[in-house]
Coordinates of C-alpha atoms in Angstrom, one line a residue:
M1011 CA -53.6 11.8 -80.0
G1012 CA -54.0 11.5 -75.9
S1013 CA -52.6 8.5 -74.9
G1014 CA -54.5 8.6 -71.9
A1015 CA -51.0 8.8 -69.7
S1016 CA -50.7 11.3 -67.7
K1017 CA -47.3 14.2 -68.2
Q1018 CA -45.3 13.5 -66.0
V1019 CA -43.2 16.8 -64.7
Q1020 CA -40.1 17.5 -62.8
P1021 CA -40.3 18.9 -59.8
S1022 CA -38.3 22.6 -59.8
S1023 CA -35.3 22.8 -57.6
K1024 CA -37.4 24.7 -55.5
Q1025 CA -39.8 21.9 -55.3
L1026 CA -37.1 19.7 -54.5
Y1027 CA -37.7 17.6 -50.8
S1028 CA -35.9 20.1 -48.0
K1029 CA -35.0 18.5 -44.4
S1030 CA -37.2 19.6 -41.7
K1031 CA -36.0 21.4 -38.4
S1032 CA -36.0 18.1 -36.5
E1033 CA -34.0 16.5 -39.4
E1034 CA -31.5 18.7 -39.1
Y1035 CA -30.6 19.0 -35.5
V1036 CA -30.6 14.7 -36.0
D1037 CA -27.6 15.4 -38.7
E1038 CA -25.6 17.8 -36.5
D1039 CA -26.0 15.0 -33.6
E1040 CA -25.0 12.4 -35.6
K1041 CA -21.9 14.6 -36.8
A1042 CA -20.8 15.4 -32.6
L1043 CA -21.4 11.7 -32.4
E1044 CA -19.0 10.6 -35.3
D1045 CA -16.0 13.5 -34.4
H1046 CA -16.3 12.2 -30.9
K1047 CA -15.8 8.8 -32.1
M1048 CA -13.0 9.7 -33.9
Y1049 CA -11.4 11.4 -30.7
L1050 CA -12.0 8.5 -28.8
E1051 CA -10.1 6.7 -31.0
N1052 CA -7.1 9.0 -31.6
M1053 CA -6.8 8.8 -27.5
Y1054 CA -7.1 5.3 -27.5
M1055 CA -4.3 5.2 -30.5
L1056 CA -2.1 7.6 -28.7
K1057 CA -2.4 5.7 -25.2
R1058 CA -1.2 2.0 -26.8
M1059 CA 1.6 4.2 -28.1
F1060 CA 2.3 5.7 -24.8
K1061 CA 2.2 2.3 -23.4
Q1062 CA 5.1 1.6 -24.6
L1063 CA 7.3 4.8 -23.5
D1064 CA 10.0 5.0 -20.3
P1065 CA 8.1 4.6 -17.1
A1066 CA 10.6 7.6 -15.9
V1067 CA 8.1 9.7 -18.5
M1068 CA 4.4 8.4 -17.7
K1069 CA 5.2 9.7 -14.0
T1070 CA 5.9 13.7 -14.9
T1071 CA 2.2 15.1 -15.0
S1072 CA 2.2 18.5 -15.1
D1073 CA 0.7 21.7 -16.4
V1074 CA 3.8 23.1 -17.5
Q1075 CA 4.8 23.8 -21.1
G1076 CA 7.1 26.3 -23.1
E1077 CA 10.0 27.7 -23.7
V1078 CA 12.1 30.4 -22.8
K1079 CA 15.0 32.0 -24.3
V1080 CA 18.3 33.2 -22.9
S1081 CA 21.7 34.1 -23.4
V1082 CA 24.7 33.7 -20.4
K1083 CA 28.0 35.6 -20.8
H1084 CA 30.8 35.1 -18.0
V1085 CA 33.1 38.4 -18.7
S1086 CA 36.4 36.4 -17.0
D1087 CA 37.8 40.2 -16.4
K1088 CA 35.1 41.9 -14.1
S1089 CA 34.3 38.9 -12.2
L1090 CA 30.4 39.3 -13.8
L1091 CA 28.2 37.2 -14.8
L1092 CA 26.1 38.6 -17.5
V1093 CA 22.1 37.4 -18.4
K1094 CA 20.1 38.4 -21.2
V1095 CA 16.0 37.0 -21.2
I1096 CA 15.3 37.7 -24.2
A1097 CA 11.5 35.9 -24.5
A1098 CA 9.6 33.0 -24.1
Q1099 CA 6.8 31.0 -26.1
D1100 CA 4.1 28.7 -26.4
L1101 CA 2.8 29.0 -22.4
L1102 CA 0.2 28.0 -21.2
A1103 CA -3.0 30.5 -20.6
K1104 CA -3.0 31.4 -16.9
D1105 CA -5.7 34.1 -16.6
V1106 CA -9.5 33.2 -15.1
R1107 CA -11.1 32.9 -18.7
G1108 CA -8.5 30.7 -19.6
H1109 CA -7.5 33.0 -22.4
T1110 CA -4.0 34.5 -21.9
S1111 CA -1.6 35.2 -19.2
D1112 CA 0.8 37.6 -18.0
P1113 CA 4.1 36.7 -18.1
Y1114 CA 7.4 37.7 -16.6
V1115 CA 10.9 35.9 -15.7
K1116 CA 12.6 35.5 -12.5
V1117 CA 16.4 35.0 -12.7
E1118 CA 18.2 33.7 -9.5
L1119 CA 22.0 32.8 -9.0
L1120 CA 22.4 29.3 -7.2
L1121 CA 25.8 28.6 -5.5
N1122 CA 25.7 24.7 -4.0
H1123 CA 22.2 25.0 -4.7
Q1124 CA 21.1 28.4 -2.6
T1125 CA 20.6 31.1 -3.3
A1126 CA 24.3 33.0 -3.6
P1127 CA 24.8 35.7 -1.2
T1128 CA 25.0 39.4 -1.7
S1129 CA 25.6 41.9 0.2
S1130 CA 23.8 45.2 -1.9
E1131 CA 19.7 44.9 -3.1
E1132 CA 21.3 46.5 -5.7
Y1133 CA 23.2 43.7 -7.1
S1134 CA 20.5 41.3 -5.5
N1135 CA 21.0 37.5 -7.0
V1136 CA 17.3 37.2 -8.1
R1137 CA 16.1 39.5 -10.4
S1138 CA 12.9 40.1 -12.4
T1139 CA 11.7 40.8 -15.8
A1140 CA 9.0 43.2 -16.7
V1141 CA 5.0 42.1 -16.6
V1142 CA 4.1 41.6 -20.4
K1143 CA 0.6 42.0 -20.4
N1144 CA -2.2 39.6 -22.6
N1145 CA 0.9 37.0 -24.0
L1146 CA 1.7 33.9 -24.0
N1147 CA 4.7 34.5 -26.4
P1148 CA 6.4 37.9 -24.6
V1149 CA 9.7 39.3 -25.2
F1150 CA 11.3 40.5 -23.0
N1151 CA 14.6 41.7 -23.8
E1152 CA 15.9 42.3 -20.6
I1153 CA 20.1 41.9 -19.1
F1154 CA 20.9 41.1 -16.0
T1155 CA 24.2 41.5 -14.2
F1156 CA 25.4 38.9 -11.5
S1157 CA 28.8 38.9 -9.5
L1158 CA 30.8 35.5 -9.5
T1159 CA 34.1 34.5 -10.4
T1160 CA 36.1 31.7 -12.8
E1161 CA 36.4 30.0 -9.4
Q1162 CA 33.0 29.9 -8.8
I1163 CA 31.5 28.8 -12.2
N1164 CA 31.6 25.3 -11.5
I1165 CA 29.1 25.3 -8.5
A1166 CA 26.9 27.8 -10.2
Q1167 CA 23.8 27.8 -11.4
L1168 CA 20.8 30.0 -13.1
R1169 CA 17.2 29.2 -12.2
C1170 CA 14.7 30.8 -14.9
S1171 CA 11.4 30.9 -13.8
V1172 CA 8.2 32.1 -15.4
W1173 CA 5.2 33.2 -13.4
C1174 CA 1.9 34.6 -14.3
Y1175 CA 1.2 37.8 -12.8
D1176 CA -1.7 38.1 -10.4
A1177 CA -2.6 41.7 -9.1
L1178 CA -5.2 40.0 -6.7
G1179 CA -3.5 37.3 -5.3
R1180 CA -0.4 35.1 -5.2
D1181 CA 1.5 34.8 -8.8
D1182 CA 0.9 31.6 -11.0
F1183 CA 4.3 29.6 -11.5
M1184 CA 4.5 28.6 -15.1
G1185 CA 7.8 26.6 -15.3
E1186 CA 11.1 26.6 -14.6
R1187 CA 14.2 25.7 -16.2
I1188 CA 18.1 25.2 -14.0
I1189 CA 20.9 26.0 -16.2
S1190 CA 24.3 24.9 -14.8
V1191 CA 26.8 27.2 -15.9
S1192 CA 29.6 25.0 -16.0
D1193 CA 27.7 23.3 -19.0
L1194 CA 28.0 26.6 -21.2
D1195 CA 30.6 27.4 -23.1
C1196 CA 30.6 31.5 -21.8
H1197 CA 33.6 32.2 -20.6
D1198 CA 33.8 35.5 -22.3
N1199 CA 31.5 34.5 -25.1
V1200 CA 27.5 34.5 -25.7
Q1201 CA 25.6 31.5 -25.3
T1202 CA 22.2 31.3 -26.6
A1203 CA 19.4 28.8 -26.5
W1204 CA 15.8 27.6 -25.9
Y1205 CA 15.3 25.8 -22.9
E1206 CA 12.2 24.0 -22.6
L1207 CA 10.5 24.9 -19.3
L1208 CA 10.1 22.3 -16.9
P1209 CA 7.9 21.6 -13.0
E1210 CA 9.6 22.9 -9.9
I1211 CA 12.4 21.3 -8.8
D1212 CA 13.2 20.7 -4.8
L1213 CA 16.6 21.7 -4.4
S1214 CA 16.8 20.4 -0.9
I1215 CA 16.6 17.0 -2.3
G1216 CA 19.5 15.3 -1.4
G1217 CA 21.8 12.2 0.3
Y1218 CA 23.8 9.4 -1.3
V1219 CA 22.4 5.8 -1.7
S1220 CA 25.1 2.6 -2.2
I1221 CA 24.8 0.1 -4.0
K1222 CA 26.7 -3.2 -5.6
L1223 CA 26.4 -4.8 -9.1
T1224 CA 26.9 -8.5 -10.1
Y1225 CA 26.2 -9.9 -13.5
K1226 CA 25.4 -13.4 -13.7
L1227 CA 25.7 -15.4 -17.2
P1228 CA 24.5 -16.3 -18.6
Q1229 CA 21.6 -13.0 -18.6
T1230 CA 20.9 -11.8 -14.8
L1231 CA 22.2 -8.6 -13.3
N1232 CA 22.1 -8.8 -9.8
V1233 CA 21.7 -5.1 -8.2
M1234 CA 22.0 -4.8 -4.2
I1235 CA 20.4 -2.2 -2.2
Q1236 CA 23.2 -1.1 0.7
G1237 CA 22.1 1.5 2.0
A1238 CA 21.7 5.6 2.1
N1239 CA 22.7 8.6 4.2
N1240 CA 22.7 12.3 4.6
I1241 CA 18.9 11.8 2.5
N1242 CA 16.4 14.7 3.6
A1243 CA 13.8 13.4 4.7
A1244 CA 10.8 14.7 7.5
V1245 CA 11.3 13.6 11.6
G1246 CA 8.6 11.8 12.6
N1247 CA 7.1 8.3 11.4
V1248 CA 9.2 8.1 8.1
E1249 CA 10.0 4.8 7.2
P1250 CA 12.4 4.9 4.1
Y1251 CA 12.4 2.2 1.2
V1252 CA 14.1 2.1 -2.2
R1253 CA 12.0 0.9 -5.6
A1254 CA 14.3 0.2 -8.0
Y1255 CA 13.6 -1.2 -12.0
I1256 CA 15.4 -0.9 -15.5
P1257 CA 13.1 0.9 -17.9
G1258 CA 12.2 -1.9 -20.5
V1259 CA 12.3 -4.3 -18.2
P1260 CA 9.4 -6.1 -16.7
Y1261 CA 9.7 -6.1 -13.4
V1262 CA 9.9 -3.4 -10.0
Y1263 CA 11.1 -4.6 -6.7
K1264 CA 11.0 -2.6 -3.5
T1265 CA 13.4 -3.0 -0.1
K1266 CA 11.9 -3.2 2.9
P1267 CA 11.0 0.3 5.1
C1268 CA 13.4 1.2 7.3
K1269 CA 13.1 2.8 10.0
N1270 CA 14.3 6.1 9.8
E1271 CA 18.3 6.7 10.7
D1272 CA 21.3 8.9 9.8
S1273 CA 22.1 6.2 8.1
L1274 CA 19.8 3.6 6.5
V1275 CA 20.8 -0.5 5.9
W1276 CA 18.6 -2.8 3.7
N1277 CA 21.5 -5.2 1.6
E1278 CA 18.7 -6.8 -0.5
D1279 CA 19.7 -8.0 -3.7
F1280 CA 17.1 -8.1 -6.8
D1281 CA 17.8 -10.3 -10.0
F1282 CA 17.2 -8.5 -13.0
P1283 CA 17.1 -10.2 -16.5
L1284 CA 19.4 -8.8 -19.1
P1285 CA 21.1 -10.0 -21.8
K1286 CA 24.8 -8.4 -21.8
E1287 CA 24.4 -7.1 -25.1
E1288 CA 21.5 -4.7 -24.0
L1289 CA 23.8 -3.6 -21.3
T1290 CA 24.9 -0.5 -23.9
S1291 CA 21.3 0.5 -24.0
R1292 CA 20.1 0.4 -20.2
Y1293 CA 20.1 2.0 -17.0
I1294 CA 19.4 1.5 -13.4
V1295 CA 16.3 3.6 -11.7
L1296 CA 16.5 3.7 -7.9
V1297 CA 13.6 5.9 -5.9
L1298 CA 13.8 6.6 -2.5
A1299 CA 10.5 7.0 -0.8
D1300 CA 8.7 6.9 2.3
G1301 CA 7.1 3.4 3.1
N1302 CA 3.9 5.3 4.8
S1303 CA 2.9 8.0 2.3
T1304 CA 2.1 7.5 -1.4
E1305 CA 3.0 11.2 -1.7
S1306 CA 6.5 11.2 -0.3
Y1307 CA 9.2 11.4 -2.3
F1308 CA 13.6 11.8 -0.8
G1309 CA 15.0 12.0 -4.4
E1310 CA 16.2 9.3 -7.2
C1311 CA 19.2 8.5 -9.2
H1312 CA 20.1 6.8 -12.6
I1313 CA 22.4 4.7 -13.2
D1314 CA 23.7 4.2 -16.4
L1315 CA 25.1 0.9 -17.7
D1316 CA 27.1 1.7 -20.9
N1317 CA 30.1 1.4 -19.1
F1318 CA 29.5 -1.5 -16.8
Q1319 CA 31.8 -4.2 -17.2
F1320 CA 30.3 -7.2 -16.3
E1321 CA 33.5 -9.3 -15.4
H1322 CA 34.7 -7.5 -12.3
G1323 CA 30.8 -6.6 -11.6
F1324 CA 30.4 -2.7 -9.5
E1325 CA 30.5 -1.4 -5.8
G1326 CA 30.0 2.5 -5.1
S1327 CA 27.5 5.4 -4.2
F1328 CA 25.2 7.5 -6.3
A1329 CA 24.0 11.0 -5.1
L1330 CA 19.7 11.4 -4.6
S1331 CA 18.2 14.6 -6.5
D1332 CA 15.0 15.9 -7.6
M1333 CA 14.6 14.2 -11.0
R1334 CA 10.9 14.7 -11.4
G1335 CA 11.1 16.8 -13.9
N1336 CA 14.8 16.5 -15.5
V1337 CA 14.5 16.7 -19.3
T1338 CA 17.7 14.2 -19.2
V1339 CA 15.4 11.6 -18.2
R1340 CA 13.0 12.2 -21.0
S1341 CA 15.6 12.0 -23.7
R1342 CA 17.6 9.1 -22.9
W1343 CA 15.0 6.3 -24.1
T1344 CA 15.4 7.8 -27.4
R1345 CA 18.6 5.1 -27.7
N1346 CA 15.8 2.3 -27.5
A1347 CA 14.3 0.7 -30.5
I1348 CA 10.4 1.2 -28.8
T1349 CA 11.1 4.6 -28.7
Q1350 CA 12.4 5.2 -32.9
E1351 CA 9.4 3.3 -33.5
F1352 CA 7.4 6.0 -31.1
K1353 CA 9.1 8.7 -33.1
E1354 CA 8.4 7.0 -36.7
A1355 CA 4.6 7.2 -35.5
L1356 CA 5.2 10.5 -34.5
E1357 CA 6.3 11.8 -37.8
A1358 CA 3.8 10.0 -39.5
H1359 CA 0.6 12.0 -37.4
A1360 CA 2.4 15.0 -37.9
M1361 CA 2.5 14.5 -41.8
Y1362 CA -1.3 14.6 -42.0
R1363 CA -1.1 16.9 -38.4
K1364 CA -3.8 14.1 -36.8
P1365 CA -5.2 14.5 -34.2
E1366 CA -5.0 17.7 -34.7
F1367 CA -5.8 19.0 -31.0
M1368 CA -2.1 17.6 -30.7
F1369 CA -0.7 20.2 -33.2
S1370 CA 0.4 23.6 -33.9
R1371 CA 2.1 25.7 -35.8
V1372 CA 5.2 27.0 -35.6
R1373 CA 5.9 30.4 -35.4
G1374 CA 8.0 32.5 -38.1
T1375 CA 8.6 28.9 -40.1
N1376 CA 5.9 30.3 -43.5
N1377 CA 3.8 26.6 -42.8
A1378 CA 6.9 24.8 -42.7
G1379 CA 6.5 22.9 -39.1
V1380 CA 4.9 22.2 -36.6
T1381 CA 5.0 21.2 -32.9
V1382 CA 4.0 18.5 -31.0
R1383 CA 2.8 18.8 -27.5
V1384 CA 1.7 15.9 -25.4
P1385 CA 0.8 17.1 -21.5
K1386 CA 0.3 13.7 -20.3
A1387 CA 3.9 12.5 -21.3
G1388 CA 5.5 15.8 -20.6
A1389 CA 6.9 16.2 -23.5
Q1390 CA 7.1 18.2 -26.8
S1391 CA 9.0 18.8 -30.1
R1392 CA 9.3 20.4 -33.0
L1393 CA 9.2 18.9 -36.7
R1394 CA 10.0 20.6 -39.9
V1395 CA 9.7 20.3 -42.9
V1396 CA 13.0 19.6 -45.2
N1397 CA 12.8 19.1 -48.6
G1398 CA 9.5 17.8 -48.2
I1399 CA 10.4 15.3 -45.2
L1400 CA 9.4 15.8 -41.6
V1401 CA 12.7 16.0 -39.4
H1402 CA 13.5 17.0 -36.0

């Protein structure tokens, strides 16, 4: 009863086609290429978001990250300041292999930006914790005592710096935070907080810059840079100038360089288009630098316009300081609608934790929170899940 047609035999699982080694390599290369393409897309997406940020944020680039936890209490009847260094977290790896660090914390009491004088090494105003080996989230729990009267509180600061111990050379700086004692409610009371680590701050920077503000209807703010004095400029061929801009307004102006003298005079004015409805959410940035060097920095000041009375104008002086790593600078722009969009975008990325390299779990939250860190912007933030909603 044969029909002449040969019987078709289905191949067994062992007879099914299997890829050759060369084809497997091709698949791996394609996957690597696809992953790289996704990485580039993520980076491009982030760069577009960063372009909307405050320029004062964008200029800060460093290899500093992490936080330090400190408790402070002033015992008034004994004129003592108690400082407890509790812990640090999310530190960068500084060892030669780039895997871990050997951190310790140095605490320094400053009066008027200078190390407080002391008559005994036993009561030195620079103290250090013990080194914690191989740990990026070290716990210290060490208490230091400093002599500090109630009258000195207004000029007292604590400089808490984190270092990585190096047995073979100079210890590596990992970040610092300067805390004004007057900002703490620590009068016979314990204040405890996590402080974000910042790049090193140059406390030798000082001086004043004087300006005059005039508002011209319908929507022009005129900024006159009058002069500066007592700046800490190097002796020699130095020609200071002032760079002026308002974040969110697409204009940057520079005064002409001026020969370095005790008092600098420019008397140059610049117009910024700025509707008066936006005055409450804007501020002026003045940066003093050297016209002969791109690396120079003599300090800056940020002038809020929320109290500016445009009918009367303003004339006065502002202190210069090192604000390159100032946390206040990085928080100002949160009042602007553009940053609100940036925040919402970050929350959307945090929801899916994409791109993955930006996010890590927050310790001790049972997977209920994530940390987003953006080194290029010198910023980091924590987001937690509350009732299924991501919040700060």
